[in-house]
Coordinates of C-alpha atoms in Angstrom, one line a residue:
Chain A
M1 CA 11.6 18.2 4.3
Q2 CA 13.3 15.1 3.0
E3 CA 16.1 12.9 4.3
M4 CA 17.6 9.5 3.6
I5 CA 18.0 6.8 6.3
P6 CA 20.7 4.2 5.8
V7 CA 19.6 0.7 6.8
S8 CA 22.0 -2.3 7.1
S9 CA 20.4 -5.7 7.1
S10 CA 22.3 -8.8 8.4
E11 CA 19.9 -11.6 7.4
K12 CA 18.0 -12.7 4.2
H13 CA 14.6 -11.9 5.7
E14 CA 14.6 -9.4 8.5
F15 CA 12.4 -6.7 10.2
I16 CA 14.3 -3.6 11.2
D17 CA 12.5 -1.1 13.4
I18 CA 13.2 2.4 12.0
T19 CA 10.6 4.3 14.0
P20 CA 13.2 6.4 16.0
Q21 CA 15.0 7.6 12.9
V22 CA 11.7 8.5 11.2
Q23 CA 10.4 10.2 14.3
S24 CA 13.7 12.3 14.5
I25 CA 13.2 13.5 10.8
V26 CA 9.6 14.5 11.6
R27 CA 10.9 16.6 14.6
K28 CA 13.6 18.3 12.5
S29 CA 11.0 19.1 9.8
K30 CA 9.1 21.4 12.3
I31 CA 5.9 20.3 10.5
N32 CA 3.1 20.3 13.1
E33 CA 0.3 18.6 11.1
G34 CA 0.5 16.6 7.9
M35 CA 1.9 13.3 6.7
C36 CA 5.1 11.4 6.7
H37 CA 6.0 9.2 3.7
V38 CA 8.5 6.4 4.3
Y39 CA 9.8 4.9 1.0
S40 CA 12.1 1.9 0.2
M41 CA 14.5 2.8 -2.6
H42 CA 14.6 -1.0 -3.6
T43 CA 12.5 -3.6 -5.4
S44 CA 13.4 -6.4 -3.0
A45 CA 12.6 -4.8 0.3
S46 CA 9.6 -2.9 1.7
I47 CA 8.2 -0.8 4.6
V48 CA 5.6 -2.3 7.0
I49 CA 3.7 -0.9 9.9
N50 CA 3.3 -3.6 12.4
E51 CA 3.3 -4.5 16.1
N52 CA 6.8 -4.9 17.6
A53 CA 5.8 -5.6 21.2
D54 CA 6.0 -9.3 20.5
P55 CA 8.9 -10.0 18.2
S56 CA 7.4 -13.3 17.1
I57 CA 5.0 -11.4 14.9
C58 CA 7.9 -10.4 12.6
L59 CA 9.0 -14.0 12.4
D60 CA 5.4 -15.1 11.7
T61 CA 5.1 -12.5 8.9
I62 CA 8.4 -13.6 7.3
D63 CA 7.2 -17.3 7.4
A64 CA 3.8 -16.4 6.0
F65 CA 5.3 -14.6 3.0
G66 CA 7.7 -17.6 2.6
M67 CA 4.7 -19.9 2.3
L68 CA 2.8 -17.6 -0.1
V69 CA 5.7 -17.1 -2.5
K70 CA 8.1 -20.0 -3.0
E71 CA 11.8 -19.4 -3.6
G72 CA 13.7 -20.6 -6.7
V73 CA 10.7 -21.6 -9.0
W74 CA 10.3 -18.4 -11.1
R75 CA 11.6 -17.3 -14.5
H76 CA 13.7 -14.5 -13.0
D77 CA 15.5 -17.0 -10.8
K78 CA 17.5 -18.1 -13.8
V79 CA 18.9 -14.5 -14.0
D80 CA 19.2 -13.4 -10.4
G81 CA 17.8 -16.0 -7.9
N82 CA 15.7 -13.5 -6.0
A83 CA 12.3 -13.5 -7.9
D84 CA 10.4 -14.2 -4.7
A85 CA 11.8 -11.0 -3.1
H86 CA 10.5 -8.9 -6.1
I87 CA 7.1 -10.6 -5.9
K88 CA 6.8 -10.0 -2.2
A89 CA 7.9 -6.4 -2.6
A90 CA 5.2 -5.9 -5.2
M91 CA 2.6 -7.4 -2.9
L92 CA 3.7 -5.1 0.0
G93 CA 4.2 -1.9 -1.9
A94 CA 7.3 0.4 -1.7
S95 CA 6.1 2.8 1.0
Q96 CA 3.9 3.6 4.0
T97 CA 2.5 7.0 4.9
I98 CA 1.8 8.0 8.5
P99 CA -0.1 11.0 9.9
V100 CA 1.9 13.7 11.6
K101 CA 0.3 15.6 14.6
D102 CA 2.0 18.0 17.1
N103 CA 5.3 17.6 15.2
K104 CA 5.3 13.8 15.9
L105 CA 4.3 10.6 14.0
L106 CA 0.7 9.8 15.0
L107 CA 1.1 6.0 15.5
G108 CA -1.4 3.7 17.2
T109 CA -0.4 2.2 20.6
W110 CA 1.1 -0.9 19.0
Q111 CA 2.3 0.5 15.7
A112 CA 6.0 0.6 14.7
V113 CA 7.5 1.5 11.3
S114 CA 9.8 -1.3 10.0
F115 CA 12.0 -1.9 7.1
F116 CA 11.2 -5.4 5.8
E117 CA 14.4 -6.9 4.2
L118 CA 13.4 -9.6 1.6
D119 CA 16.8 -10.3 0.0
G120 CA 19.6 -9.4 2.5
P121 CA 22.1 -9.0 3.9
R122 CA 22.5 -5.6 2.1
S123 CA 23.0 -1.9 2.6
R124 CA 19.7 -0.1 1.9
K125 CA 18.3 3.3 1.8
V126 CA 14.9 4.6 3.0
C127 CA 13.7 8.1 1.9
V128 CA 11.5 10.0 4.4
T129 CA 9.5 13.0 3.2
V130 CA 7.3 15.1 5.5
V131 CA 4.6 17.4 4.1
G132 CA 2.1 19.7 5.9
K133 CA 2.3 22.9 8.0
Chain B
M1 CA -6.6 19.3 8.2
Q2 CA -6.8 16.2 10.3
E3 CA -9.7 14.4 12.0
M4 CA -10.3 11.0 13.6
I5 CA -13.2 8.8 12.6
P6 CA -14.5 6.3 15.2
V7 CA -15.4 2.9 13.7
S8 CA -17.2 0.2 15.5
S9 CA -17.0 -3.4 14.1
S10 CA -19.5 -6.1 15.1
E11 CA -17.9 -9.2 13.5
K12 CA -14.4 -10.8 13.4
H13 CA -13.9 -10.0 9.7
E14 CA -15.9 -7.1 8.3
F15 CA -15.8 -4.4 5.6
I16 CA -17.3 -1.1 6.8
D17 CA -17.8 1.6 4.2
I18 CA -16.4 4.9 5.6
T19 CA -16.6 6.9 2.3
P20 CA -19.3 9.4 3.6
Q21 CA -17.3 10.2 6.7
V22 CA -14.0 10.7 4.7
Q23 CA -15.8 12.8 2.1
S24 CA -17.2 15.0 4.8
I25 CA -13.7 15.7 6.3
V26 CA -12.5 16.6 2.8
R27 CA -15.4 19.1 2.4
K28 CA -14.6 20.7 5.8
S29 CA -10.9 21.0 4.9
K30 CA -11.8 23.4 2.1
I31 CA -8.8 21.9 0.2
N32 CA -9.6 22.1 -3.5
E33 CA -6.8 20.0 -5.0
G34 CA -4.5 17.6 -3.3
M35 CA -4.6 14.2 -1.5
C36 CA -6.5 12.6 1.3
H37 CA -4.7 10.0 3.5
V38 CA -6.9 7.5 5.4
Y39 CA -5.0 5.6 8.1
S40 CA -5.8 2.7 10.4
M41 CA -4.5 3.3 13.9
H42 CA -4.3 -0.5 14.4
T43 CA -2.1 -3.5 13.5
S44 CA -5.0 -5.9 13.1
A45 CA -7.2 -3.9 10.7
S46 CA -6.6 -2.1 7.4
I47 CA -8.0 0.4 4.8
V48 CA -9.1 -0.9 1.4
I49 CA -10.5 0.8 -1.7
N50 CA -12.8 -1.6 -3.3
E51 CA -16.1 -2.0 -5.2
N52 CA -19.1 -1.9 -2.9
A53 CA -21.9 -2.2 -5.6
D54 CA -22.0 -6.0 -5.1
P55 CA -21.5 -6.8 -1.4
S56 CA -20.3 -10.3 -2.2
I57 CA -17.0 -8.8 -3.2
C58 CA -16.3 -8.0 0.4
L59 CA -17.2 -11.5 1.5
D60 CA -15.0 -13.0 -1.3
T61 CA -12.1 -10.8 -0.1
I62 CA -12.5 -11.9 3.5
D63 CA -12.6 -15.6 2.3
A64 CA -9.5 -15.1 0.1
F65 CA -7.4 -13.7 3.0
G66 CA -8.7 -16.5 5.2
M67 CA -7.4 -19.1 2.7
L68 CA -4.0 -17.3 2.2
V69 CA -3.3 -16.9 6.0
K70 CA -4.5 -19.7 8.2
E71 CA -5.6 -19.0 11.8
G72 CA -4.1 -20.4 14.9
V73 CA -0.9 -21.9 13.5
W74 CA 1.6 -19.1 14.3
R75 CA 4.1 -18.4 17.1
H76 CA 2.2 -15.2 18.2
D77 CA -1.0 -17.3 18.6
K78 CA 0.5 -18.7 21.8
V79 CA 0.5 -15.1 23.1
D80 CA -2.6 -13.5 21.6
G81 CA -4.4 -15.7 19.2
N82 CA -4.6 -13.1 16.4
A83 CA -1.4 -13.6 14.4
D84 CA -3.3 -14.0 11.2
A85 CA -4.8 -10.5 11.6
H86 CA -1.3 -9.0 12.0
I87 CA 0.0 -10.8 9.0
K88 CA -3.0 -9.8 6.8
A89 CA -2.7 -6.2 8.0
A90 CA 1.0 -6.2 7.0
M91 CA 0.1 -7.5 3.6
L92 CA -2.6 -4.8 3.1
G93 CA -0.7 -1.8 4.6
A94 CA -2.1 0.6 7.2
S95 CA -3.5 3.3 4.8
Q96 CA -4.8 4.3 1.4
T97 CA -4.4 7.7 -0.2
I98 CA -7.0 9.2 -2.6
P99 CA -6.7 12.2 -4.9
V100 CA -8.8 15.3 -4.0
K101 CA -10.3 17.5 -6.8
D102 CA -12.9 20.3 -6.5
N103 CA -12.9 19.8 -2.7
K104 CA -14.1 16.2 -3.1
L105 CA -12.5 12.7 -3.1
L106 CA -11.7 11.8 -6.7
L107 CA -12.9 8.2 -6.7
G108 CA -13.5 6.0 -9.7
T109 CA -17.1 5.1 -10.5
W110 CA -17.0 1.8 -8.5
Q111 CA -14.5 2.8 -5.8
A112 CA -15.5 3.0 -2.1
V113 CA -13.2 3.5 0.9
S114 CA -13.6 0.7 3.5
F115 CA -12.3 -0.1 6.9
F116 CA -11.3 -3.8 6.8
E117 CA -11.7 -5.3 10.3
L118 CA -9.4 -8.4 10.7
D119 CA -9.9 -9.1 14.4
G120 CA -13.2 -7.7 15.6
P121 CA -15.5 -6.9 17.1
R122 CA -13.7 -3.8 18.4
S123 CA -13.8 0.0 18.7
R124 CA -11.4 1.4 16.2
K125 CA -10.0 4.7 15.0
V126 CA -9.2 6.0 11.5
C127 CA -7.1 9.1 11.1
V128 CA -7.9 11.2 8.0
T129 CA -5.4 13.9 6.8
V130 CA -6.0 16.2 3.8
V131 CA -3.1 18.1 2.2
G132 CA -3.1 20.4 -0.8
K133 CA -4.5 23.9 -1.7
Chain C
M1 CA -0.8 19.9 -9.6
Q2 CA -3.0 17.0 -10.8
E3 CA -3.3 15.3 -14.1
M4 CA -4.9 12.1 -15.6
I5 CA -2.9 9.6 -17.6
P6 CA -4.9 7.4 -20.0
V7 CA -3.7 3.8 -20.1
S8 CA -4.8 1.2 -22.7
S9 CA -4.3 -2.5 -21.8
S10 CA -4.3 -5.2 -24.4
E11 CA -4.1 -8.3 -22.3
K12 CA -6.0 -9.8 -19.3
H13 CA -3.0 -9.4 -17.0
E14 CA -0.4 -6.9 -18.0
F15 CA 2.3 -4.6 -16.6
I16 CA 2.5 -1.2 -18.4
D17 CA 5.4 1.0 -17.5
I18 CA 4.1 4.6 -17.0
T19 CA 7.3 6.1 -15.5
P20 CA 7.8 8.5 -18.4
Q21 CA 4.3 9.9 -18.2
V22 CA 4.5 10.3 -14.4
Q23 CA 7.9 11.9 -14.6
S24 CA 6.6 14.4 -17.2
I25 CA 3.8 15.5 -14.8
V26 CA 6.3 16.0 -12.0
R27 CA 8.4 18.2 -14.3
K28 CA 5.4 20.3 -15.3
S29 CA 4.4 20.7 -11.6
K30 CA 7.6 22.7 -11.0
I31 CA 7.5 21.1 -7.5
N32 CA 11.1 20.7 -6.3
E33 CA 10.7 18.6 -3.2
G34 CA 7.7 16.6 -2.0
M35 CA 5.8 13.5 -3.1
C36 CA 4.0 12.2 -6.1
H37 CA 0.8 10.1 -5.7
V38 CA -0.1 7.7 -8.6
Y39 CA -3.6 6.4 -8.3
S40 CA -5.6 3.7 -10.2
M41 CA -9.2 4.9 -10.7
H42 CA -10.3 1.3 -10.8
T43 CA -11.1 -1.7 -8.6
S44 CA -9.6 -4.3 -10.9
A45 CA -6.2 -2.8 -11.6
S46 CA -3.4 -1.4 -9.4
I47 CA -0.1 0.5 -9.4
V48 CA 3.1 -1.3 -8.6
I49 CA 6.7 -0.2 -8.2
N50 CA 8.9 -2.9 -9.5
E51 CA 12.1 -3.7 -11.5
N52 CA 11.6 -3.6 -15.2
A53 CA 15.2 -4.3 -16.2
D54 CA 14.3 -8.0 -16.6
P55 CA 10.7 -8.3 -18.1
S56 CA 10.4 -11.8 -16.7
I57 CA 9.8 -10.3 -13.2
C58 CA 6.4 -8.9 -14.5
L59 CA 5.4 -12.3 -15.8
D60 CA 6.5 -14.0 -12.5
T61 CA 4.4 -11.5 -10.5
I62 CA 1.3 -12.1 -12.7
D63 CA 1.8 -15.9 -12.3
A64 CA 2.3 -15.5 -8.5
F65 CA -1.0 -13.6 -8.1
G66 CA -2.7 -16.2 -10.3
M67 CA -1.6 -18.9 -7.9
L68 CA -2.6 -17.0 -4.8
V69 CA -6.1 -16.0 -6.0
K70 CA -7.8 -18.6 -8.2
E71 CA -10.2 -17.5 -11.0
G72 CA -13.9 -18.3 -11.2
V73 CA -14.5 -19.8 -7.7
W74 CA -15.9 -16.8 -5.9
R75 CA -19.5 -15.5 -5.1
H76 CA -19.0 -12.4 -7.3
D77 CA -18.1 -14.6 -10.3
K78 CA -21.8 -15.4 -10.6
V79 CA -22.4 -11.6 -11.2
D80 CA -19.3 -10.5 -13.1
G81 CA -16.6 -13.2 -13.5
N82 CA -13.8 -11.0 -12.3
A83 CA -13.8 -11.5 -8.5
D84 CA -10.1 -12.5 -8.6
A85 CA -9.2 -9.1 -10.1
H86 CA -11.0 -7.3 -7.3
I87 CA -9.3 -9.4 -4.6
K88 CA -5.9 -8.9 -6.1
A89 CA -6.5 -5.1 -6.4
A90 CA -7.5 -5.1 -2.7
M91 CA -4.2 -6.9 -1.8
L92 CA -2.1 -4.5 -3.9
G93 CA -3.8 -1.2 -2.9
A94 CA -5.0 1.5 -5.3
S95 CA -1.9 3.7 -5.4
Q96 CA 1.8 4.2 -4.8
T97 CA 3.5 7.3 -3.6
I98 CA 7.0 8.3 -4.7
P99 CA 9.3 11.0 -3.3
V100 CA 10.1 14.0 -5.5
K101 CA 13.5 15.7 -5.3
D102 CA 15.1 18.3 -7.7
N103 CA 11.8 18.4 -9.6
K104 CA 12.1 14.6 -10.5
L105 CA 10.8 11.3 -9.2
L106 CA 13.3 10.0 -6.7
L107 CA 13.3 6.3 -7.8
G108 CA 15.9 3.7 -6.8
T109 CA 18.2 2.4 -9.5
W110 CA 15.9 -0.5 -10.5
Q111 CA 12.5 1.0 -9.7
A112 CA 9.9 1.7 -12.4
V113 CA 6.2 2.7 -11.9
S114 CA 3.8 0.3 -13.5
F115 CA 0.1 0.1 -14.1
F116 CA -0.9 -3.5 -13.2
E117 CA -3.9 -4.6 -15.3
L118 CA -5.8 -7.4 -13.6
D119 CA -8.9 -7.6 -15.9
G120 CA -8.1 -6.3 -19.3
P121 CA -8.1 -5.4 -22.1
R122 CA -9.6 -2.1 -21.1
S123 CA -9.2 1.7 -21.3
R124 CA -8.0 2.9 -17.9
K125 CA -7.2 6.1 -16.1
V126 CA -4.4 6.9 -13.6
C127 CA -4.6 10.1 -11.5
V128 CA -1.2 11.7 -10.7
T129 CA -1.0 14.3 -7.9
V130 CA 2.2 16.1 -6.9
V131 CA 2.4 18.0 -3.6
G132 CA 5.3 19.9 -2.0
K133 CA 7.3 23.0 -2.7

């Protein structure tokens, strides 16, 4: 079972909660136990599992990555101006995998699945694959 | 095949080797070839595959993350005081996946699977899922 | 379906594009839809999905990790001299997972699968596992 989720970002750096869309694909898969792979089709965006109860955590994470990887100081910035987004995406990885149990994502109490835009605003795609039984 | 491992941390930052528990779930699964997904059910802890032959590597890794992400300087610290743990967990990701071969984890010579506590001491849960044949 | 790819690095820090080798294992697996797990058998090297259209992105990423994690200042450096490689490998994770569709890796337009050597030159091994139907 595999499906693409369209994501539309409106800011340069942005967390977009995609848990409901991923949950709905897991339901449709009818897979009872297994795992769900959530994959960013891009090299300047990533998938993060974080707490979304306090939205300031997303802003803090955006700020932290901004401090760790400066903008505009890299070789690739002479070509495209978004080297920092590529470096951050490499640090984060392209995907997250979540256990599936009872035909649902098995998330911890505070966990949400977010698309992390690192070079928006853009139209993006996330590929969700569910395997198991 | 899916099972939960309880983990009990005793320090704020701590590496806890869970390789034997994960290995034992792989054995019980009777899956010969496939993959094993090891997932932290928390947003302030992570899973890391590292060398545990020299325990100083774990301390170095804790120190390195402490230098990269300062404590107590974030928006969320006004709410909860553990923003650094959330940011580090986002950087590390919630899970690691390991190949399974001959009904065993296929780890490299120096690789161990560790739970990385970022905001202990706490009682934690790790979900292990094995898929394959 | 599981197979080992040998990788030979020639520099201390190096990105080696292994997309063709991974693609070829996916083909051989005859799996039409599912996921492909690409795993570094080492604690001082990692797998990264990045853009390889502009090779300067790889150099920028090597530089960025060099700035984030200094060399030669850690406890483990008294034992082995490569603590920075272990810390970077922990940050990056040991593997990446890519969706499989129509018996091929489902990569985004700019995505390539690279082996990221953090302590070369060395002979390395990458384990590729394909699951699905």
